[in-house]
C-alpha positions as a LaTeX table, in Angstrom:
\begin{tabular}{lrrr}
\hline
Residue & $x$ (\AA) & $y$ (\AA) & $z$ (\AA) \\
\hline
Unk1 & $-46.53$ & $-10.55$ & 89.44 \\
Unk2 & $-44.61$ & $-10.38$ & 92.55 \\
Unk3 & $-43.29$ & $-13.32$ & 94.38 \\
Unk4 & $-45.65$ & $-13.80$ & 96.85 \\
Unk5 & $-48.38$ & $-13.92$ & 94.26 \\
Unk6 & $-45.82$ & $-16.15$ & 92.40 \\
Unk7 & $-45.51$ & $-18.58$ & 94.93 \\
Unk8 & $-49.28$ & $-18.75$ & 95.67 \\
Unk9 & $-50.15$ & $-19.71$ & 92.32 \\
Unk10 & $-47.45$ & $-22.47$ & 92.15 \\
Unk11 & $-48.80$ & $-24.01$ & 95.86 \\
Unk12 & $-52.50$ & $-23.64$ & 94.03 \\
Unk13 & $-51.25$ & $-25.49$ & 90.74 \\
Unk14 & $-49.10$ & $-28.01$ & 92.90 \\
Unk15 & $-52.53$ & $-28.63$ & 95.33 \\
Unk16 & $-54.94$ & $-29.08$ & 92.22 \\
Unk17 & $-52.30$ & $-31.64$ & 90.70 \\
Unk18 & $-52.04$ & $-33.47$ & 93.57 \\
Unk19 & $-55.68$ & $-33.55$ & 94.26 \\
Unk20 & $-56.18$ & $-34.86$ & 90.60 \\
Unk21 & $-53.41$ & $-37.21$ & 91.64 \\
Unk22 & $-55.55$ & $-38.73$ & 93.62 \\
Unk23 & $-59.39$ & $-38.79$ & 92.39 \\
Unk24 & $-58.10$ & $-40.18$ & 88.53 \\
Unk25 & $-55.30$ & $-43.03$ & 90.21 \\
Unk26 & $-52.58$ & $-40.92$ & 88.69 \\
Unk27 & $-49.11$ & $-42.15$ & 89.61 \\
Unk28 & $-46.37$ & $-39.20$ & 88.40 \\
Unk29 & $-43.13$ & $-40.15$ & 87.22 \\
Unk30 & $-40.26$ & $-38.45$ & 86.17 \\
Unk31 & $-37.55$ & $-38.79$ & 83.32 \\
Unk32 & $-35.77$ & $-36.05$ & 83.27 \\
Unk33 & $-35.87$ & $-32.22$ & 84.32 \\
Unk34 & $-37.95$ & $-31.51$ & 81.48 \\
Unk35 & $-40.00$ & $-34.21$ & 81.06 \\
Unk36 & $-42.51$ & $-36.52$ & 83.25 \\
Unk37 & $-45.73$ & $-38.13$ & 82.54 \\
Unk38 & $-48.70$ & $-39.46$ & 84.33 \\
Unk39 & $-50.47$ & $-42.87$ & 84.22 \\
Unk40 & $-52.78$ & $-44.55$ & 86.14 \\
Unk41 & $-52.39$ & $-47.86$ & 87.74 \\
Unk42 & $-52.01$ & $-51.00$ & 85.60 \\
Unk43 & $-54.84$ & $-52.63$ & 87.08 \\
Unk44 & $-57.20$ & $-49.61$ & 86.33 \\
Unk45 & $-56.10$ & $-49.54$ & 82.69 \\
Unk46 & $-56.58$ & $-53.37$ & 82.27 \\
Unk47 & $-60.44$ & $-53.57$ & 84.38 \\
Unk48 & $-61.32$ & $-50.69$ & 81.87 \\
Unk49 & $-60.31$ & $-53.10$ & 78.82 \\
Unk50 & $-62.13$ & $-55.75$ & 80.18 \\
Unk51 & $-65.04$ & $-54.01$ & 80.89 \\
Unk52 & $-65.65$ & $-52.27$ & 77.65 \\
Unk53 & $-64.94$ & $-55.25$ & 75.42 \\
Unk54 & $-67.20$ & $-57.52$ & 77.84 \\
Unk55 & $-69.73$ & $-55.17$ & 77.27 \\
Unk56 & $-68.73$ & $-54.24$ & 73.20 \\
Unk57 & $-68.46$ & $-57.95$ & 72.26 \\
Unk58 & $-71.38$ & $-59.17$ & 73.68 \\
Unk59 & $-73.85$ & $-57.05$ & 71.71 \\
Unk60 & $-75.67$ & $-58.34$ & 68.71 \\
Unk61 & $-73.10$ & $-56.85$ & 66.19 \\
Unk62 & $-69.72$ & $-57.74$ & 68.18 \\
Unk63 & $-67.34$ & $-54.62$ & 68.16 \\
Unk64 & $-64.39$ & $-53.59$ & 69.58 \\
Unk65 & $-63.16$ & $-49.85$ & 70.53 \\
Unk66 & $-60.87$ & $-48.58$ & 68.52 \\
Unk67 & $-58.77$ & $-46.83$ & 70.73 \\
Unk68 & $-57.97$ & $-50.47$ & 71.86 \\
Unk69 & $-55.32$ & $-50.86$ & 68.55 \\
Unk70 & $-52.63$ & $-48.75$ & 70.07 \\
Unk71 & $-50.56$ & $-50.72$ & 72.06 \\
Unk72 & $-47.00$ & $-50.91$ & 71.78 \\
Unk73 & $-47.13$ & $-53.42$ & 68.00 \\
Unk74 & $-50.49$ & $-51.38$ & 67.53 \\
Unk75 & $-49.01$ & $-47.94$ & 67.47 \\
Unk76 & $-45.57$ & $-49.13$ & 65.00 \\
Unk77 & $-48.05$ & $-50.55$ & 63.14 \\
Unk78 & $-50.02$ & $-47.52$ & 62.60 \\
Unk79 & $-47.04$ & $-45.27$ & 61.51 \\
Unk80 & $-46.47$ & $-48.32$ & 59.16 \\
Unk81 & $-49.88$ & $-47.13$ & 58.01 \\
Unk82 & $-48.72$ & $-43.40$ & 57.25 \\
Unk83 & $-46.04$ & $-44.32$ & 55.59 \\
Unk84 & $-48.23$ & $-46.43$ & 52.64 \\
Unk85 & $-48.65$ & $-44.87$ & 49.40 \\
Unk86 & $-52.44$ & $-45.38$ & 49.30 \\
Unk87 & $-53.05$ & $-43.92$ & 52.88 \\
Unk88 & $-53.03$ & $-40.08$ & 51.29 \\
Unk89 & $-54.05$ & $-38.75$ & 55.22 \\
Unk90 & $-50.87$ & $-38.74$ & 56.78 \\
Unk91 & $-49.62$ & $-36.68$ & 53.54 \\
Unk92 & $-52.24$ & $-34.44$ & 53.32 \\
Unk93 & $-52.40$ & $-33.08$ & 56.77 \\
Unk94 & $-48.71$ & $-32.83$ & 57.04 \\
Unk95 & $-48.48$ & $-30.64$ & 53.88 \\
Unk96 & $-50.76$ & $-28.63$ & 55.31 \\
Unk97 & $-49.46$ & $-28.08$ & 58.26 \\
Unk98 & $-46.24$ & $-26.76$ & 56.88 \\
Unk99 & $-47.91$ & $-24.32$ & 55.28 \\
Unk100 & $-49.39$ & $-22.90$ & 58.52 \\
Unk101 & $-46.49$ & $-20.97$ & 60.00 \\
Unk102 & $-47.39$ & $-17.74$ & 59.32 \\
Unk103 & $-51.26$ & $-18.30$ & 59.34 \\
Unk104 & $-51.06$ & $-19.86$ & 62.81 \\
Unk105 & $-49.11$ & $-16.93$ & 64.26 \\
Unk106 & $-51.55$ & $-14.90$ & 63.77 \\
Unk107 & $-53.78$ & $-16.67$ & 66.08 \\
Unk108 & $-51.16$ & $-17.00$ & 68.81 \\
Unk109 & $-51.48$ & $-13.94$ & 70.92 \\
Unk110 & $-49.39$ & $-14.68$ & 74.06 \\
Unk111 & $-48.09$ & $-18.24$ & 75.08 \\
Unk112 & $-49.80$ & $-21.08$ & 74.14 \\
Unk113 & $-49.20$ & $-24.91$ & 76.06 \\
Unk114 & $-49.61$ & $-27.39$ & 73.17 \\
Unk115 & $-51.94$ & $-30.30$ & 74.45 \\
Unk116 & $-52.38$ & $-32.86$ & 71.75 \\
Unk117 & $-54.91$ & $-35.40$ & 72.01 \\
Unk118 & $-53.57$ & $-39.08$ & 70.29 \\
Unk119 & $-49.81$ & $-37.86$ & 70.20 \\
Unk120 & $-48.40$ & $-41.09$ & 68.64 \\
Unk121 & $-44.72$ & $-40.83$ & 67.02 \\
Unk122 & $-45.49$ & $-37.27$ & 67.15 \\
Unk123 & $-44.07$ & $-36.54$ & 63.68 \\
Unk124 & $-46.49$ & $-34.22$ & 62.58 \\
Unk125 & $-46.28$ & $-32.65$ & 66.23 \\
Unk126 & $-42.98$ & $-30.91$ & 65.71 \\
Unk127 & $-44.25$ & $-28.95$ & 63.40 \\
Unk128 & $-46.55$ & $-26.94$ & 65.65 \\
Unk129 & $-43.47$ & $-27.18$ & 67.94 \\
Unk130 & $-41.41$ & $-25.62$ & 65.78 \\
Unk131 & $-44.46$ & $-22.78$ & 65.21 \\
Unk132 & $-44.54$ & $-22.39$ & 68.66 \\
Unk133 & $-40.70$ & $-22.16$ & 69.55 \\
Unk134 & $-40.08$ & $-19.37$ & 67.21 \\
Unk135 & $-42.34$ & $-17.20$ & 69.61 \\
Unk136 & $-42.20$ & $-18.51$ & 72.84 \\
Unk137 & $-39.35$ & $-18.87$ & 75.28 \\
Unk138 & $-40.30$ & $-22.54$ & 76.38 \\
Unk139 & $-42.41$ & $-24.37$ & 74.91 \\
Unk140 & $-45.11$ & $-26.70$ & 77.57 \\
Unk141 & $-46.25$ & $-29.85$ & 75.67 \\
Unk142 & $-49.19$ & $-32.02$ & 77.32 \\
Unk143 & $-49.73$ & $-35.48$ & 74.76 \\
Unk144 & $-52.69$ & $-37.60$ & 76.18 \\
Unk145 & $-52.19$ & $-40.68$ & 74.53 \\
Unk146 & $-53.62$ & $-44.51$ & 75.58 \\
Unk147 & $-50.51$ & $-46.07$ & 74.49 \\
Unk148 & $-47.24$ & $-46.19$ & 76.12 \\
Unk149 & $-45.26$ & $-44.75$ & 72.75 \\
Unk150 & $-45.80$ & $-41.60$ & 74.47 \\
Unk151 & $-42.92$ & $-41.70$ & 76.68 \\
Unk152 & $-40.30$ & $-43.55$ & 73.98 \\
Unk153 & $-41.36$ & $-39.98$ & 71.47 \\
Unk154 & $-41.68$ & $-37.75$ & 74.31 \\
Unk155 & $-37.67$ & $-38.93$ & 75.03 \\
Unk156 & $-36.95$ & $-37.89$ & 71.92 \\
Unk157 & $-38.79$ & $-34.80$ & 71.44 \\
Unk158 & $-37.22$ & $-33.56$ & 74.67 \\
Unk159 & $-33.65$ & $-34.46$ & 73.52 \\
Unk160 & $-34.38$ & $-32.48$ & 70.28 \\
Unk161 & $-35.94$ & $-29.37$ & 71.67 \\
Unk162 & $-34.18$ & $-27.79$ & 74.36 \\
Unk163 & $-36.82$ & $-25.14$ & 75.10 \\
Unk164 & $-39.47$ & $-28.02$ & 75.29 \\
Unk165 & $-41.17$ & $-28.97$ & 78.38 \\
Unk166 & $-43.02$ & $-32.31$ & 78.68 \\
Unk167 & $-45.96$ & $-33.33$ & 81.00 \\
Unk168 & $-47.40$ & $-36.77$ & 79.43 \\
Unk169 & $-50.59$ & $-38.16$ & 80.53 \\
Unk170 & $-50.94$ & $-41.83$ & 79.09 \\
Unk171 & $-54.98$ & $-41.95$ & 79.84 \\
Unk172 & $-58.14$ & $-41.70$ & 77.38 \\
Unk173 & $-58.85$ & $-38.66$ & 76.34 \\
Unk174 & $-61.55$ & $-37.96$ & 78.48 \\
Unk175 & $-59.61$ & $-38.21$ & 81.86 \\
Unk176 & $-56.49$ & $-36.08$ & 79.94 \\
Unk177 & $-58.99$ & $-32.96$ & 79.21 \\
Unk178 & $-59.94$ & $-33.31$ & 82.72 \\
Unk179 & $-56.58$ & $-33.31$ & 83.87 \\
Unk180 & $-55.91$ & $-30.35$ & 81.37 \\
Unk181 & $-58.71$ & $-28.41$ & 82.42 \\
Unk182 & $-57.84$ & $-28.16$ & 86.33 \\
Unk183 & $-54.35$ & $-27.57$ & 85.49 \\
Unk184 & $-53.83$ & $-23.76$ & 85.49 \\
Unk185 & $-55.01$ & $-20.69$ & 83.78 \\
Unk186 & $-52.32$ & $-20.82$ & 80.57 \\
Unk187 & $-53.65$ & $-20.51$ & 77.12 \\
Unk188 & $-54.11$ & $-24.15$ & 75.70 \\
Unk189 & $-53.62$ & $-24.90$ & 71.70 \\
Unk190 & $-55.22$ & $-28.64$ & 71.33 \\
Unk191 & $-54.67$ & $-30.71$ & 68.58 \\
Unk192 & $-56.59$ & $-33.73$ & 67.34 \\
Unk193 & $-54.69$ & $-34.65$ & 64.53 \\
Unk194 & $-54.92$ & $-37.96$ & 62.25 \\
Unk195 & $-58.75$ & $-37.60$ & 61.48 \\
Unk196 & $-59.08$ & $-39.38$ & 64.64 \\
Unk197 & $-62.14$ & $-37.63$ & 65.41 \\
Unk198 & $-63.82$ & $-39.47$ & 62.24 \\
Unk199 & $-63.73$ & $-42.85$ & 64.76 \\
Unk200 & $-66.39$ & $-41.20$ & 66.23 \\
Unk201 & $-70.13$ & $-42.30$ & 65.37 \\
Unk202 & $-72.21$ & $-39.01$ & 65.08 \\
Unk203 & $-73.80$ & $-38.87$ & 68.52 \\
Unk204 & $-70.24$ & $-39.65$ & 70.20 \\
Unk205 & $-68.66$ & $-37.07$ & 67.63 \\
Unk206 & $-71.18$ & $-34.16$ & 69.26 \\
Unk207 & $-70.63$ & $-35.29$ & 72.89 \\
Unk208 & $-66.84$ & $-35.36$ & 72.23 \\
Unk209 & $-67.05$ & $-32.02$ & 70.86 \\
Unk210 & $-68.85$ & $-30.80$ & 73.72 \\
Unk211 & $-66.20$ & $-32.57$ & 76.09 \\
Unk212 & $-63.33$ & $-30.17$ & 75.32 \\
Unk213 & $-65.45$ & $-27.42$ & 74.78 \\
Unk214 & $-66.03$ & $-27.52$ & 78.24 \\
Unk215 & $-62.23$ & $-28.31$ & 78.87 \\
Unk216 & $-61.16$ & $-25.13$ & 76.89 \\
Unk217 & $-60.84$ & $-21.71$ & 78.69 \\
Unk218 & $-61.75$ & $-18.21$ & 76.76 \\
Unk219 & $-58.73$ & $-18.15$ & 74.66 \\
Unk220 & $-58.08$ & $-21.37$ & 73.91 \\
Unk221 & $-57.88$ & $-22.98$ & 70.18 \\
Unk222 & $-58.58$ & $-26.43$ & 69.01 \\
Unk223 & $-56.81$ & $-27.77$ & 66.14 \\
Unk224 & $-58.81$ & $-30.55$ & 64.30 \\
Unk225 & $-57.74$ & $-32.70$ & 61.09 \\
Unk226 & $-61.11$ & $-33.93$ & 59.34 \\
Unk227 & $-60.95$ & $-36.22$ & 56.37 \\
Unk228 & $-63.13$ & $-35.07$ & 53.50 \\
Unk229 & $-65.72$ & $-36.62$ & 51.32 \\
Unk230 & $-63.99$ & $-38.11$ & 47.79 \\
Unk231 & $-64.12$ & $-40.50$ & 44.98 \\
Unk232 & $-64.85$ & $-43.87$ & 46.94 \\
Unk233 & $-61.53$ & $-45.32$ & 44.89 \\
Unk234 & $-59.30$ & $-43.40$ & 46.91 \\
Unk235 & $-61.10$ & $-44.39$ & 50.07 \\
Unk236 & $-61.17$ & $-48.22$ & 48.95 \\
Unk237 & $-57.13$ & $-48.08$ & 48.26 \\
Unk238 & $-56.38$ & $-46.21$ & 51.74 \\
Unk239 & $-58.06$ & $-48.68$ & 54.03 \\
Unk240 & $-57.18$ & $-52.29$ & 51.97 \\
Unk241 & $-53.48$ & $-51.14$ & 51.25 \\
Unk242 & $-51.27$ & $-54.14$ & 48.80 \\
Unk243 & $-48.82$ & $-54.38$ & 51.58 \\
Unk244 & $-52.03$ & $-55.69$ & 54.20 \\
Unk245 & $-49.86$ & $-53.61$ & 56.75 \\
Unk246 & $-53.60$ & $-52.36$ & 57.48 \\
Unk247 & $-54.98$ & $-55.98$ & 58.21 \\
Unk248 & $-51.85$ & $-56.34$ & 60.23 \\
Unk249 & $-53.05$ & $-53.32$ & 62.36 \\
Unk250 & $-56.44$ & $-54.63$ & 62.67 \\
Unk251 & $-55.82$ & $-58.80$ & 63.46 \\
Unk252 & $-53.76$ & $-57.11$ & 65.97 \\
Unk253 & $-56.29$ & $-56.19$ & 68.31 \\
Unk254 & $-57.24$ & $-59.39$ & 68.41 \\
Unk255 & $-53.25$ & $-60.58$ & 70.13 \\
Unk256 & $-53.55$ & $-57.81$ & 72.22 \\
Unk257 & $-56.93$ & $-59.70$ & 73.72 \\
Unk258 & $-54.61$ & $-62.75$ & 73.84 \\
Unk259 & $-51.98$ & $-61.24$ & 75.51 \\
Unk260 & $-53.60$ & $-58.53$ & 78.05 \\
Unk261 & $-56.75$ & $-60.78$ & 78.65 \\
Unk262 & $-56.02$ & $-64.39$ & 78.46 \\
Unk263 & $-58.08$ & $-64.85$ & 75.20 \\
Unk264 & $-57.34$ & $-67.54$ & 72.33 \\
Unk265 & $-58.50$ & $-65.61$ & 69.55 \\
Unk266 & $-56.73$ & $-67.72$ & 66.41 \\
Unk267 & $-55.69$ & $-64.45$ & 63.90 \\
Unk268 & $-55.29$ & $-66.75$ & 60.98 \\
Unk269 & $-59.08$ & $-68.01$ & 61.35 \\
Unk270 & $-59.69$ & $-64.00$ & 60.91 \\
Unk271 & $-59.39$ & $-62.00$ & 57.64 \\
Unk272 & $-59.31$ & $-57.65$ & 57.49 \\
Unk273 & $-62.90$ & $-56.45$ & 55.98 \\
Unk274 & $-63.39$ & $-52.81$ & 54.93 \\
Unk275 & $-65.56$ & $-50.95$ & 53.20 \\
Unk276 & $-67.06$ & $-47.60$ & 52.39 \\
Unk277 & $-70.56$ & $-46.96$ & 52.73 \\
Unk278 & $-71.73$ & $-44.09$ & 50.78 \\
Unk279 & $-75.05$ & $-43.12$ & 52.54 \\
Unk280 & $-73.52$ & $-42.52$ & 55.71 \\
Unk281 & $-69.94$ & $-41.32$ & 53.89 \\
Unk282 & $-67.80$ & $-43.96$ & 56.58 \\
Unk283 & $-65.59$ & $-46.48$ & 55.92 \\
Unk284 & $-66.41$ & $-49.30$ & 58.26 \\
Unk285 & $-63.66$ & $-51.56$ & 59.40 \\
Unk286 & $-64.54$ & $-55.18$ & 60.19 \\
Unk287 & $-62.58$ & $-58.61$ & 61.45 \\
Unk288 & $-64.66$ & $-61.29$ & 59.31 \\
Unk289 & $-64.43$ & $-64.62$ & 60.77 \\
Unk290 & $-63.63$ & $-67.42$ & 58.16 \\
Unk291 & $-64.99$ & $-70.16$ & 60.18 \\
Unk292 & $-67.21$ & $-70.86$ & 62.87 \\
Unk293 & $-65.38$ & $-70.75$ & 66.09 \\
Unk294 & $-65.64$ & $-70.25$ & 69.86 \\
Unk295 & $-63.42$ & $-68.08$ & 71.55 \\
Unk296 & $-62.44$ & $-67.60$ & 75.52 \\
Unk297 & $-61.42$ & $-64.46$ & 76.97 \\
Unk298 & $-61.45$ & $-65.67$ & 80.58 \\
Unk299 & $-60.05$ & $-62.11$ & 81.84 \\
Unk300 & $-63.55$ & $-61.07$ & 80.48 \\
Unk301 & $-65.03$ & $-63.65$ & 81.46 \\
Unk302 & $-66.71$ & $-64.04$ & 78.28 \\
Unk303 & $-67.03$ & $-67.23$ & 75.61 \\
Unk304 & $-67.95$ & $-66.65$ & 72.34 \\
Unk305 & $-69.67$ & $-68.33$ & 69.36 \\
Unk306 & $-68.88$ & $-66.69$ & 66.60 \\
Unk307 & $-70.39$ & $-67.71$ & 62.96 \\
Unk308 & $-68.44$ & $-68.08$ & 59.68 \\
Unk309 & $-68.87$ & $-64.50$ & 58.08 \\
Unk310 & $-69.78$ & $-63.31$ & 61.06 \\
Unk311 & $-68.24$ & $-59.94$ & 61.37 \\
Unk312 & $-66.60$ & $-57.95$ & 64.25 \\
Unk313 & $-66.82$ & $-54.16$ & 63.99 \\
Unk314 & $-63.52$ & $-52.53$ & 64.68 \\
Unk315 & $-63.20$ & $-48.73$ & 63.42 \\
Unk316 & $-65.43$ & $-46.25$ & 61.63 \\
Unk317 & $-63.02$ & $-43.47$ & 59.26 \\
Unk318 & $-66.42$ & $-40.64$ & 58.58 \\
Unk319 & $-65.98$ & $-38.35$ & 56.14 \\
Unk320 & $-67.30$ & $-34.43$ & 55.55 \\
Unk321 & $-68.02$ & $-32.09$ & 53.66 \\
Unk322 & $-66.87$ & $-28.63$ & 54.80 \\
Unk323 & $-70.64$ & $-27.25$ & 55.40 \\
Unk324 & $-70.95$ & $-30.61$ & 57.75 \\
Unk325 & $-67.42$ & $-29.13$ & 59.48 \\
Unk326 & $-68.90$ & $-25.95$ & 60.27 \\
Unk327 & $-72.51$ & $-26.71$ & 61.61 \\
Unk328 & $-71.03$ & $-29.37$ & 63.53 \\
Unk329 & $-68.72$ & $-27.29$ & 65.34 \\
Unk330 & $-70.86$ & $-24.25$ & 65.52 \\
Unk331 & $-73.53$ & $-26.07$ & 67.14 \\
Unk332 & $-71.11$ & $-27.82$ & 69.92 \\
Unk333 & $-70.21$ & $-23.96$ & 70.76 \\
Unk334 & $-67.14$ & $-23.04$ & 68.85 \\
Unk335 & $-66.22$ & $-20.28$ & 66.89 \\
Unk336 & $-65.00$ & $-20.94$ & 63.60 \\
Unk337 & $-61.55$ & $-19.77$ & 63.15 \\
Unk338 & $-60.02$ & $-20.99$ & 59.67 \\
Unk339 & $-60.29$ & $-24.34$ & 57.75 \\
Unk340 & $-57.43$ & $-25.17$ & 55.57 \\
Unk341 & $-57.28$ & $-27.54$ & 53.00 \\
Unk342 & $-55.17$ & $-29.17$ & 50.44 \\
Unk343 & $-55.14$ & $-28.60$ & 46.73 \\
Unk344 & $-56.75$ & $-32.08$ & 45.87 \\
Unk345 & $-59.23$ & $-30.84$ & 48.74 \\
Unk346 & $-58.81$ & $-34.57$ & 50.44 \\
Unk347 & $-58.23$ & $-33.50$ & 53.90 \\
Unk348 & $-59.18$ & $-30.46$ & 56.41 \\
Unk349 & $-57.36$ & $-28.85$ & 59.09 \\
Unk350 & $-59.77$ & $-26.60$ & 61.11 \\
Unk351 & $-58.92$ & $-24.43$ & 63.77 \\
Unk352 & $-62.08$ & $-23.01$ & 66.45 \\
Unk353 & $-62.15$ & $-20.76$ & 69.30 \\
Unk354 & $-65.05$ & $-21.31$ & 72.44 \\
Unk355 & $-67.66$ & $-19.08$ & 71.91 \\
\hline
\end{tabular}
């Protein structure tokens, strides 16, 4: 390429930043000479909570998004979570993901920007990181995460990995793909790890799907970790833990209401509810309410009565079966790749192509 072509396709990249700068509220700041991240304005992220849980809570079976647990106690909590003994997940995928090395490589033809979707602590990250790095000069890492851990891991990820460069977008998903998608022509490699896509109810699931389809370029993988269907023991164990570190993630949600939105939710009035239901293979994740209560969130303007037993619908974990994997993806328009799996065959890691 020679430099005037160079420096045309930088202005081009630097215009279509700027430009989705401005549309999504993006503010950029930077850390370091490897490492920024982009947010939108505080008041944007907080209407947005307000909205959705004004409109979530209201409904005849209360619920509350789950991508509303990650805040700052949310997200510690969580790697609490992955730490448990019962939670057999984290585990899983990460022994399978240290087996991909070699199979990955294979897959890799050029380089590959790493966007991960949900980044977290990004443990599990640096092993694709390290996959990467052993081919690639630099390394370009995009997480798109909700919560603000993003920048504390992406500190230390660039501290550990000098060949690492770090764009953070601290968004929804949704409004990171965009972001991803506008971005340039580089090959991307996105990862959904965590059987995060299991939140997902089945409609949502396919119009997700279809979401980063239509983010991805010709050329581009996607990386997906999909909990499998098992004995309903295991299941039981991994979402009521002994420790109740998984109760303390879920009551959580409801001081994060207190705190972000004014509310006066009383956690001890609240107990951690979940259970699998085998028709639909889901755990469902509920706060049951121990007495009957009223509650103000005056941020949402809302007051609510809420019955003893009454319960509030929190997360959904699905589970599939690998013939559910592939007509699933190959009906959103992807190509199926590989799926790996673990020798207890608890867990998938799938990788697809666009079509």
């Amino acid at each position: 390429m020679s430099k005037g072509l160079y420096l045309v396709k930088i202005l081009v990249q630097f215009m279509s930043v700027k430009t989705l700068q401005k549309e999504l509220g993006y503010t950029k700041y930077t850390l370091g000479e490897r490492l920024s991240y982009y947010e939108p304005s505080k008041n944007i992220s907080q209407k947005t909570f307000a909205q959705e849980l004004s409109q979530s809570i209201k409904q005849k079976q209360k619920s509350i998004n789950p991508k509303f647990f990650y805040d700052e106690k949310g997200s510690k909590l969580f790697e609490k979570i992955c730490t448990l003994p019962e939670y057999y997940l984290t585990r899983s995928e990460t022994n399978i993901l240290k087996q991909l090395d070699g199979k990955l490589q294979s897959y890799l033809d050029g380089n590959f920007r790493l966007v991960e979707l949900g980044s977290g602590s990004a443990q599990k990250t640096r092993i694709l990181i390290d996959i990467l790095t052993k081919s690639q000069k630099h390394v370009e890492y995009f997480p798109i995460d909700i919560s603000n851990t993003l920048k504390n891991s992406s500190t230390v990820l660039e501290s550990d990995y000098k060949k690492l460069h770090i764009t953070g977008i601290i968004d929804n998903y949704e409004n990171g793909l965009e972001f991803i998608k506008n971005y340039d022509d580089m090959k991307n490699l996105i990862v959904f790890l965590g059987s995060s896509f299991g939140n997902f109810d089945p409609e949502n699931g396919i119009k997700f799907l279809q979401k980063i389809n239509s983010s991805m370029k010709k050329g581009d993988l996607f990386l997906v970790g999909l909990d499998l269907v098992k004995d309903k023991k295991i299941l039981h164990e991994a979402y009521n833990d002994l420790q109740g570190i998984t109760a303390q993630f879920n009551l959580n949600i409801l001081t994060r209401i207190n705190s972000e939105l004014g509310g006066n939710f009383d956690t001890r009035k609240f107990a951690h509810h979940a259970v699998y239901n085998e028709n639909q293979n889901k755990i469902e994740i509920y706060l049951r309410s121990l007495v009957k209560q009223t509650v103000k969130i005056p941020n949402a303007n809302l007051m609510l009565e809420i019955d003893e037993d009454e319960l509030i619908h929190t997360e959904n974990s699905y589970k599939y079966t690998i013939s559910q994997i592939k007509q699933m993806f190959t009906s959103t328009g992807y190509q199926i790749e590989e799926i790996w799996s673990d020798d207890k065959r608890y867990y998938s890691l799938a990788l697809f192509s666009k079509k």
